[in-house]
Coordinates of C-alpha atoms in Angstrom, one line a residue:
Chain A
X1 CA -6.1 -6.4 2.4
X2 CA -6.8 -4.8 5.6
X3 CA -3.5 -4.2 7.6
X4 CA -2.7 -5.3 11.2
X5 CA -2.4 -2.5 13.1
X6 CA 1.2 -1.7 14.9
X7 CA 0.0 0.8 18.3
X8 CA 2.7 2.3 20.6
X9 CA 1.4 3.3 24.1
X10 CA 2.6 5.9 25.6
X11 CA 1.4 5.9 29.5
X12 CA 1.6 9.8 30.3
X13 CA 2.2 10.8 34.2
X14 CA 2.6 14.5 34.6
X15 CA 3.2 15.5 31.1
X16 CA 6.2 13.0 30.7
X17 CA 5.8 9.7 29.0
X18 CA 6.5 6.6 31.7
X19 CA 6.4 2.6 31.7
X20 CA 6.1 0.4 34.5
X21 CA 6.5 -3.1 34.8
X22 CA 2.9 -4.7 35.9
X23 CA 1.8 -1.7 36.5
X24 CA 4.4 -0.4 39.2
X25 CA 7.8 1.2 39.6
X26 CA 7.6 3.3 36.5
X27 CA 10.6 5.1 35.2
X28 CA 10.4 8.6 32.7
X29 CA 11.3 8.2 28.9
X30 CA 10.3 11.8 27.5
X31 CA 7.7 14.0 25.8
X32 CA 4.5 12.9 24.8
X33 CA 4.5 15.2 21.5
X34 CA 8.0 14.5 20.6
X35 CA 8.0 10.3 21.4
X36 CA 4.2 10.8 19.3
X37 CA 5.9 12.7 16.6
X38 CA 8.7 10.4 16.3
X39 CA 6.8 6.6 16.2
X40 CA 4.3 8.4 13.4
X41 CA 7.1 9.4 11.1
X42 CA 8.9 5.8 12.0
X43 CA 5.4 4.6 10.9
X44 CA 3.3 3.4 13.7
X45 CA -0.3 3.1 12.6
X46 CA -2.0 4.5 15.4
X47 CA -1.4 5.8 19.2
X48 CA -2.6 5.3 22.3
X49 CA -2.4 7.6 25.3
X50 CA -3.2 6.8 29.2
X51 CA -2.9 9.6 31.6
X52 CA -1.9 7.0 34.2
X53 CA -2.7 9.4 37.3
X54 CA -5.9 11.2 36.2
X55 CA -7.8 8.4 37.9
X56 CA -6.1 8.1 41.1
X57 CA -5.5 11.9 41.3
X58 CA -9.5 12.9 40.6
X59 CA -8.7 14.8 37.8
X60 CA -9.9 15.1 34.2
X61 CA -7.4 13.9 31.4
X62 CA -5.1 16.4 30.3
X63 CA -6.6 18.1 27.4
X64 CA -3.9 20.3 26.4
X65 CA -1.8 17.6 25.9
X66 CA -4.2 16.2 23.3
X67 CA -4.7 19.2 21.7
X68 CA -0.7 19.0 21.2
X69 CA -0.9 15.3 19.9
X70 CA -3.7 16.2 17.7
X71 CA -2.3 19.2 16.1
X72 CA 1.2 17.3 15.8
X73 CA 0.6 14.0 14.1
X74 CA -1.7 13.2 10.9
X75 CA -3.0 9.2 12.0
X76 CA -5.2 8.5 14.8
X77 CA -4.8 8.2 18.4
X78 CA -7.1 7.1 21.4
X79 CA -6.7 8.5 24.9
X80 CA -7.9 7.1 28.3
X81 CA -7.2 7.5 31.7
X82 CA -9.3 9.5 34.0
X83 CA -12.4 9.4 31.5
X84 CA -15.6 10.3 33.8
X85 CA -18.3 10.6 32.1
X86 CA -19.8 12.0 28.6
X87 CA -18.0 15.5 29.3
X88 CA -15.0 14.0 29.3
X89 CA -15.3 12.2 26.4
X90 CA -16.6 14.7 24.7
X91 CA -13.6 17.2 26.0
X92 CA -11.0 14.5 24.2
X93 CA -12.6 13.9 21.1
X94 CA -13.3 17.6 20.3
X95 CA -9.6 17.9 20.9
X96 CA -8.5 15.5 18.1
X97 CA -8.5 11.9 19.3
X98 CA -10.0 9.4 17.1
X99 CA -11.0 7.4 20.2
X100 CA -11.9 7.5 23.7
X101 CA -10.9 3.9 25.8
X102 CA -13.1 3.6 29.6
X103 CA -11.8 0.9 31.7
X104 CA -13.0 1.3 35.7
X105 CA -15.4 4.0 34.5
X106 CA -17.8 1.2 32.6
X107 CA -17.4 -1.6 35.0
X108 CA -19.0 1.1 37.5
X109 CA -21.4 1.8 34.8
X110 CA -21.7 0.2 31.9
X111 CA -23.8 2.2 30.4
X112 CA -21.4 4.3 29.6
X113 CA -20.6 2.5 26.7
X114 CA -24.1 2.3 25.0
X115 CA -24.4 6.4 25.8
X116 CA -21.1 7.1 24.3
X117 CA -21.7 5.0 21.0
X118 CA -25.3 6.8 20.7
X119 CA -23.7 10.1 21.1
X120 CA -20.7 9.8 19.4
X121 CA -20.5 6.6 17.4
X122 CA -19.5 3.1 18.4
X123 CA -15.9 3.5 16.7
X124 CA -14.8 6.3 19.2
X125 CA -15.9 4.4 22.1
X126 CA -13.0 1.9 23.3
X127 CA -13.0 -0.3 26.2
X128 CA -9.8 -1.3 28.3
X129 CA -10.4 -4.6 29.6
X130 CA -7.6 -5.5 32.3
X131 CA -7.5 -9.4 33.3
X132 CA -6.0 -11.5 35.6
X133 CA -5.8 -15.2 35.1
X134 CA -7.8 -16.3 38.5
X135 CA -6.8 -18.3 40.7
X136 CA -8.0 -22.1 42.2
X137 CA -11.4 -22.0 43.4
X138 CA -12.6 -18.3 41.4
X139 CA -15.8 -18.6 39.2
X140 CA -14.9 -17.0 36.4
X141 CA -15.4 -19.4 33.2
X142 CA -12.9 -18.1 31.3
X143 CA -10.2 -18.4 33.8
X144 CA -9.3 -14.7 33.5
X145 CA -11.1 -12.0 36.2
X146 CA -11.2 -8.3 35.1
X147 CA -9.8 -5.7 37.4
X148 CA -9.9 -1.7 37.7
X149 CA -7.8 1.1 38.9
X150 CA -4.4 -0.6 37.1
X151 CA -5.0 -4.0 39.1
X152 CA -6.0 -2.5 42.1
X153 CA -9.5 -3.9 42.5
X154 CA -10.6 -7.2 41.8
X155 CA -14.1 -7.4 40.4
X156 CA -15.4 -11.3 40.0
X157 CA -16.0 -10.4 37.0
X158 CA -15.5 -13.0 33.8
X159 CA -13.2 -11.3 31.2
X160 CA -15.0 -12.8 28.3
X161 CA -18.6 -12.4 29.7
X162 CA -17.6 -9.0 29.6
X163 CA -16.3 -8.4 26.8
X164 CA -19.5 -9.8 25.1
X165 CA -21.7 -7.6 26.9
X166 CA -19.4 -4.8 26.0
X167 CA -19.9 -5.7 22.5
X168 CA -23.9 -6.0 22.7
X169 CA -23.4 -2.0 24.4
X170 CA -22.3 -0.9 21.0
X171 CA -18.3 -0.5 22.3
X172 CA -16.3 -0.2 19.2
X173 CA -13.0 -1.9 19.8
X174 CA -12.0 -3.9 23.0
X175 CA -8.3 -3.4 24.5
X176 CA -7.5 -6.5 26.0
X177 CA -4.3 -5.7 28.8
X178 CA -2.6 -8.0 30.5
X179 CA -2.2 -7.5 33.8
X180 CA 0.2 -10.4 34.4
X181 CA 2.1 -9.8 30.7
X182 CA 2.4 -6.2 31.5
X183 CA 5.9 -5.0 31.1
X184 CA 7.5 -8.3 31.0
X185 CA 8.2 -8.3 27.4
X186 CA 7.5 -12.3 27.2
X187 CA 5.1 -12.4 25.0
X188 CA 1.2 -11.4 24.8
X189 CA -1.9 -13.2 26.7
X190 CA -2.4 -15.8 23.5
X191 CA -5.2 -17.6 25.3
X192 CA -7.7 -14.9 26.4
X193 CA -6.6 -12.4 23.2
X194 CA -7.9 -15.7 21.5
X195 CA -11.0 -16.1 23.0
X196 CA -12.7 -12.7 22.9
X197 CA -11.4 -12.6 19.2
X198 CA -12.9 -15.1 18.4
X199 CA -16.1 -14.5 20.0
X200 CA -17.1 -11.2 19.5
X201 CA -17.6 -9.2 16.2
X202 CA -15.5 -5.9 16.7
X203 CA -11.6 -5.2 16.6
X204 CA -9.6 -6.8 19.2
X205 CA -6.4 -5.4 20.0
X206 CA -3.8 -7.2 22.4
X207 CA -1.9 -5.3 25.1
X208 CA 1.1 -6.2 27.7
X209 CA 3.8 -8.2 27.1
X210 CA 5.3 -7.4 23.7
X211 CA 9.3 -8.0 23.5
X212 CA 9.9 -9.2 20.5
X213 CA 8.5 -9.2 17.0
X214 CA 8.0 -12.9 17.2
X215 CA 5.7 -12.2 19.9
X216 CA 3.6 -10.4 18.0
X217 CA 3.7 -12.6 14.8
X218 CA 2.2 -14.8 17.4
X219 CA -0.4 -12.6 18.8
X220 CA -1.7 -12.3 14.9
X221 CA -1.3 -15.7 13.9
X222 CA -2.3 -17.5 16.7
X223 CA -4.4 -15.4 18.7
X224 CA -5.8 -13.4 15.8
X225 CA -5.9 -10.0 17.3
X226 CA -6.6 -7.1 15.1
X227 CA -4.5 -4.6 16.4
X228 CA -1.2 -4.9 19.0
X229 CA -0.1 -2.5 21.4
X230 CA 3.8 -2.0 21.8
X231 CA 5.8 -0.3 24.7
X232 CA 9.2 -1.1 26.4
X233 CA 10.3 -2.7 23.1
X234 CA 10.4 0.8 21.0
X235 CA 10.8 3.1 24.0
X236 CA 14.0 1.1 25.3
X237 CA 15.3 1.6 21.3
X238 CA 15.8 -2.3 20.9
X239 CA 13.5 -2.7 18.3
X240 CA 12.1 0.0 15.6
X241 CA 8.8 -0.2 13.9
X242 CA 10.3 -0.6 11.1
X243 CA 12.5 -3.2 12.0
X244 CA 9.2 -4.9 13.5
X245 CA 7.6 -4.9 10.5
X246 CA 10.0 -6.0 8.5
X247 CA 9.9 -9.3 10.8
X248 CA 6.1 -9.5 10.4
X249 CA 5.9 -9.4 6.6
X250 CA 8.6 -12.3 6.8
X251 CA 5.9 -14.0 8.9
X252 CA 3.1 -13.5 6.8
X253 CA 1.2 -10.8 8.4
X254 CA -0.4 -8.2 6.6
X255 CA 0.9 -4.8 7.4
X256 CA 1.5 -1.4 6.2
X257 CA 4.7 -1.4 4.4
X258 CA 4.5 2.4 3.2
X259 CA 4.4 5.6 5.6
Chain B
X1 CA -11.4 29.6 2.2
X2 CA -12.8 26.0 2.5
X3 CA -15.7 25.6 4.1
X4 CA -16.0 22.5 6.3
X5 CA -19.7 21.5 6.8
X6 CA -20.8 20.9 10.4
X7 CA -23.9 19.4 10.7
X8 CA -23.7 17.7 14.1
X9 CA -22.2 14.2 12.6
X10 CA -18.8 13.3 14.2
X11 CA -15.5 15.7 15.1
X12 CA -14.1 17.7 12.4
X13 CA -11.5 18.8 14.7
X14 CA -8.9 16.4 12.4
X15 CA -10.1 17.5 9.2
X16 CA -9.5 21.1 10.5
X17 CA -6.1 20.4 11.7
X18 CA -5.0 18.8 8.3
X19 CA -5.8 21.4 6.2
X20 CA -4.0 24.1 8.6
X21 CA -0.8 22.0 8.8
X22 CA -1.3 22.4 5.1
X23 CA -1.1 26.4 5.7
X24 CA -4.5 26.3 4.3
X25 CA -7.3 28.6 5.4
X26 CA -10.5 26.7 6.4
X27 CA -14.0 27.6 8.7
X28 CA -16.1 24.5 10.1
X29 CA -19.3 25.7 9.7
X30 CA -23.4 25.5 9.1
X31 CA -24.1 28.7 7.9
X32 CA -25.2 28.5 4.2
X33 CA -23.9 31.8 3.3
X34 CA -20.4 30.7 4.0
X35 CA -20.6 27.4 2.7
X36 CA -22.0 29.0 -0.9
X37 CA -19.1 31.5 -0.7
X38 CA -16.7 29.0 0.0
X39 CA -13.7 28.4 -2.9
X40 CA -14.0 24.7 -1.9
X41 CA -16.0 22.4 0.3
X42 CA -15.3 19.5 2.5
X43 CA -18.5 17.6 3.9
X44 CA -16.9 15.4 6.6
X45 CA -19.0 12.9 9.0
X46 CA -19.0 9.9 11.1
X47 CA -21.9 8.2 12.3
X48 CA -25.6 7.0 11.6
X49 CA -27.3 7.7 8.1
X50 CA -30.7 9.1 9.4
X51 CA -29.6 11.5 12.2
X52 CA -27.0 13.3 9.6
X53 CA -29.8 13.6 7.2
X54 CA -32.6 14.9 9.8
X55 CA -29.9 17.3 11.0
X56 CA -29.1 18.7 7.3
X57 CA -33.0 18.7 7.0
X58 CA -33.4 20.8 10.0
X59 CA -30.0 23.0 9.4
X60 CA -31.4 23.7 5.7
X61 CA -28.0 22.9 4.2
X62 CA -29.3 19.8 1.4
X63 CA -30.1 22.7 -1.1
X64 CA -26.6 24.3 -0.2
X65 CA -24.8 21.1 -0.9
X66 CA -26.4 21.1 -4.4
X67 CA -26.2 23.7 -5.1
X68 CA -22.1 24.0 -4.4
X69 CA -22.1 20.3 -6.7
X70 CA -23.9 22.2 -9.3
X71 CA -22.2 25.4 -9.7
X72 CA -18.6 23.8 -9.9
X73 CA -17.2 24.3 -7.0
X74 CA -14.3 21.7 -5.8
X75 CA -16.3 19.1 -3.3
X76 CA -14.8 16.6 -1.2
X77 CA -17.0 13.9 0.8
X78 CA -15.4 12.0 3.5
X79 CA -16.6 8.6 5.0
X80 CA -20.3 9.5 5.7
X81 CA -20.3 12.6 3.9
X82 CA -19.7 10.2 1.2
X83 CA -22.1 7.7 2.3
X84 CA -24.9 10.1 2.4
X85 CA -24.4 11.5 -1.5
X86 CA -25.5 9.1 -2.8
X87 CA -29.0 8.0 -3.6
X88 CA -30.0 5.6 -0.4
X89 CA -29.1 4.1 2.3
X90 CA -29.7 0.7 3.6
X91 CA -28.5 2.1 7.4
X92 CA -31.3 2.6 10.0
X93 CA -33.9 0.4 8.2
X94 CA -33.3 2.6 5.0
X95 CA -32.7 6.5 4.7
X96 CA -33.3 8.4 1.4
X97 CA -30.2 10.5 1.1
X98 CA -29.1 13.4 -1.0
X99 CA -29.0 11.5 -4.2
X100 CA -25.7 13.7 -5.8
X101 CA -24.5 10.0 -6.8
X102 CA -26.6 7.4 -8.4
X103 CA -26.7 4.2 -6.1
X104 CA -26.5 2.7 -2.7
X105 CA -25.0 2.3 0.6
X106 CA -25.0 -1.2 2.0
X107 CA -23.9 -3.3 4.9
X108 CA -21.2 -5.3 5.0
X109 CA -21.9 -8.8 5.5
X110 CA -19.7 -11.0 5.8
X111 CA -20.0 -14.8 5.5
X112 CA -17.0 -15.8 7.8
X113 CA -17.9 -14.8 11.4
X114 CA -14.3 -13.9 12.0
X115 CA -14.1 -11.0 9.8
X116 CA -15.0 -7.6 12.1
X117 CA -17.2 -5.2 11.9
X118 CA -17.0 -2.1 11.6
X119 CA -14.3 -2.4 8.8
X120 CA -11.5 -0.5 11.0
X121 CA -7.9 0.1 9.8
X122 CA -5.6 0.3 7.1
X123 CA -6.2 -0.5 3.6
X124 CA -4.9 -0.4 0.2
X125 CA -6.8 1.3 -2.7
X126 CA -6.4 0.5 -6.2
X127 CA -7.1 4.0 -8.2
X128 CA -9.1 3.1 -11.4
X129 CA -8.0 5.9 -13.4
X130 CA -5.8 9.0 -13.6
X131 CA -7.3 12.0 -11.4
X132 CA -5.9 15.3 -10.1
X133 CA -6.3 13.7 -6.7
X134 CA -4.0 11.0 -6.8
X135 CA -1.1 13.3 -7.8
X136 CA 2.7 12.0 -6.6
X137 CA 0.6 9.3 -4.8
X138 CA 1.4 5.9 -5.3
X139 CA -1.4 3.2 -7.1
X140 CA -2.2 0.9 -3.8
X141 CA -1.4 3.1 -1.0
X142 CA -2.7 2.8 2.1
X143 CA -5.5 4.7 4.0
X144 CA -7.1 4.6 7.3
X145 CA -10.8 3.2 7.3
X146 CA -13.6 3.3 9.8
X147 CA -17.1 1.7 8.8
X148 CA -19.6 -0.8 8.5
X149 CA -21.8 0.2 5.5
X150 CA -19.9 1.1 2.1
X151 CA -20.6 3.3 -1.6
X152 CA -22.2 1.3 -4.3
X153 CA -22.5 3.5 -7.1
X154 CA -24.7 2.1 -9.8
X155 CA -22.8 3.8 -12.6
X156 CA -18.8 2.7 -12.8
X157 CA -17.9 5.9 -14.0
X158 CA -18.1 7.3 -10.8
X159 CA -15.8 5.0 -9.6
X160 CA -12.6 6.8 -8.7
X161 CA -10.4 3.8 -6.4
X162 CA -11.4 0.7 -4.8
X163 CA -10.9 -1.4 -1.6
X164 CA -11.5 -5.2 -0.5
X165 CA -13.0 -6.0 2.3
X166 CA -14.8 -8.6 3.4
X167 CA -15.6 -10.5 0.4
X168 CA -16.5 -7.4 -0.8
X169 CA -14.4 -5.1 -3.8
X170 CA -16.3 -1.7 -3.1
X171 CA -15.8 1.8 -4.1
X172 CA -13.5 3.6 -1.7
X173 CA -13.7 6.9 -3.8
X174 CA -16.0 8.2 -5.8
X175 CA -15.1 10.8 -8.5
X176 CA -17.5 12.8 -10.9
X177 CA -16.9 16.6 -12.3
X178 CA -15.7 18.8 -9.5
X179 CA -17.1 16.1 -6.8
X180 CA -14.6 13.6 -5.2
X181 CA -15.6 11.4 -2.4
X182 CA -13.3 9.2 -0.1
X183 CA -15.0 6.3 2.3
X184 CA -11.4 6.7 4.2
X185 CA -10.3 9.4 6.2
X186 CA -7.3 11.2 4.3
X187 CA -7.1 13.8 7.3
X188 CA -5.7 10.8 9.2
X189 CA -4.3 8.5 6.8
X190 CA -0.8 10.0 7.8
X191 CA 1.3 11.7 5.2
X192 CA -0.1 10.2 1.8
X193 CA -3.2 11.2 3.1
X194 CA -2.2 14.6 3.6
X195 CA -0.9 14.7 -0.2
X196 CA -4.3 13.7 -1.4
X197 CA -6.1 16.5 0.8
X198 CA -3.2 19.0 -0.8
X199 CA -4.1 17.6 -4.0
X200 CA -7.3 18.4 -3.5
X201 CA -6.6 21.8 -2.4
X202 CA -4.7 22.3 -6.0
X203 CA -7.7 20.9 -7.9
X204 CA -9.5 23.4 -9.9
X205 CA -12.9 21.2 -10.1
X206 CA -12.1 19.8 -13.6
X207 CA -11.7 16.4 -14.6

């Protein structure tokens, strides 16, 4: 049976692995290769890297830093922050990541996504969707508004509309993260994690607002995500992926029980 | 040396990286000479059926690859490089392919519109018989998959291990003489999948 996938983030501001709480006053927790090196051997089943200033510093991602990742641990790992174009994309993935996640990049130009699949393949190409739940009055069917540049900028646009079109680009996985979960550690966005799940045809992982295991036995069960990402939970040492495991196979979720 | 075939179908930068944290020496390559002179090949890929086989058309490398099969030299496919040895597939409206393996490549298709496509993850593998491959690695471990079409071999001999997916038991590896084929990636299938690539790296060829 195909496994849910367990994915520690690490959000990576000059070199040094950071985490915020939605998005702001982030505090340093330690090296990108070791922390990597470490949740891979505790048996993580995948990675994902942000170079959380690339973006709003105008530079390209840091590619040595992948190459480190790459030549360090044996599962894979997607990287995203300060993606630009094809170059860029084709910079990481030539450096070892499995995967390459656009967020502001493809709601500027969505095109992006179709281009990337054609030249690379659909499963590298990942998009980061980052929704707020709107307020009175907003248009947005779903109830939840994308944003860009880490909650910055309010777009109009419906989260679930556009994860659909990201689908019908070719995208290979959609990253849905909470801007309103993120870093709270109470539990994932159940309702829109649920509804683009359901509704569109490739992996969905969930992202912001994993505290507990029970959290994300919920985000599986109830919410049927494919894939959850995992932060302030492992990097704060309360909880190991082992020990997270352990709860989900009490819970009945399929995972991998062997590393 | 093991010769790792480029031919313009996905990153081979993992597969590259596995085999040197193995101390192994390897070269990613197109050049025919090399490939033929190569102790062992690996003949990676992601990506579309029809553009990997136009691009081995135009490279001239089809012969090469038959030639390696034929003369006994240890040859491992990898997720489309083991899509594309076999006969067909039913990707891109239908690509003849290099035929090394009797049968065909299908689609999944599921009948519950919650199951996802492309088949991405970890899986377990049930190994159908004994094989130098699968040495000090446990019957249903675990391997890290990324597709949407899948090996059907037509002869069961040739099947090696298997997966479920999607209503669907197929062939995850494909074994025959000194050719093995997995549809996972061992390069990133952590460190059992590094045992297998060792493994294969020990294997003489013979069955």
């Amino acid at each position: 049976m195909l496994s849910k996938r367990i994915i520690p983030c690490l959000d990576v501001r000059n070199k040094i692995v950071t985490k915020g709480v939605r998005f702001q006053n982030n505090i340093d927790l330690g090296d990108p290769v070791e922390m990597a090196v470490n949740y891979s051997n505790g048996g993580c089943d995948e990675l994902v890297f942000y170079d959380i200033t690339a973006s709003a510093e105008g530079r390209p991602i840091d590619i040595e830093m992948v190459k480190e990742v790459a030549k360090a641990i044996r599962i894979p790992f997607s990287v995203g922050g300060g993606i630009s174009g094809l170059d860029d994309m084709y910079d990481v993935l030539l450096a070892g990541a499995e995967k390459v996640s656009v967020n502001s990049l493809a709601v500027k130009n969505p095109e992006i996504i179709a281009e990337g699949a054609r030249i690379f393949g659909s499963q590298c190409i990942v998009l980061g969707i980052d929704p707020v739940k709107t307020e009175k009055g907003n248009t947005c069917a779903s109830g939840y508004e994308v944003t860009t540049r880490g909650f910055r900028e309010h777009t109009g646009i419906d989260a679930l509309e556009w994860a659909k079109k990201a689908e019908a680009l070719g995208v290979g996985e959609i990253v849905v993260n909470s801007v309103d979960a993120d870093g709270t550690r109470e539990g994932y966005e159940l309702t829109l994690t649920r509804m683009i799940a359901t509704e569109v045809r490739v992996p969905v992982v969930a992202s912001g607002g994993g505290g507990t295991p029970e959290h994300l036995a919920d985000v599986f069960n109830l919410a049927y995500a494919d894939a959850a990402i995992i932060a302030s939970m492992i990097h704060t040492g309360d909880y190991t992926i082992a020990s997270i495991k352990e709860h989900l196979k009490k819970a009945g979720v399929a995972i991998r029980q062997k590393w | 040396m093991i010769a790792i075939i480029d031919y313009k179908a996905g990153n081979l930068t993992s597969v590259q990286l596995a085999l040197e944290s193995l101390g192994q020496s390897c070269k990613i390559t197109d050049d025919a000479k090399i490939i033929g002179d190569a102790d062992r090949v690996i003949f990676p890929g992601d990506g579309a059926a029809l553009s990997a086989m136009n691009s081995l058309r135009d490279l001239g490398l089809i012969d090469v690859i038959r030639n390696v099969v034929s003369d006994g030299v240890p040859f491992l496919g990898v997720c489309l490089g083991t899509q594309i040895i076999l006969e067909r597939s039913e990707e891109n409206g239908g690509v003849d392919s290099i035929g090394l393996v009797p049968g065909l490549v299908k689609r999944f298709n599921p009948s519950n519109s919650m199951v996802k496509i492309p088949h991405m993850g970890w899986n377990t593998v049930s190994f159908n018989r004994a094989h130098a491959l699968f040495s000090e690695i446990e019957d249903e471990s675990e391997f890290y998959f990324i597709h949407s079409y899948y090996p059907a071999p037509s002869n069961s001999n040739y099947i090696l291990g298997r997966t479920e997916y999607a209503d669907t038991v197929f062939t995850s590896i494909i074994g025959n003489a000194n050719l093995v084929a997995t549809q996972f990636h061992p390069e990133r299938s952590g460190r059992i999948g590094l045992k297998m690539l060792e493994n294969f790296c020990d294997w003489d060829g013979s069955c």
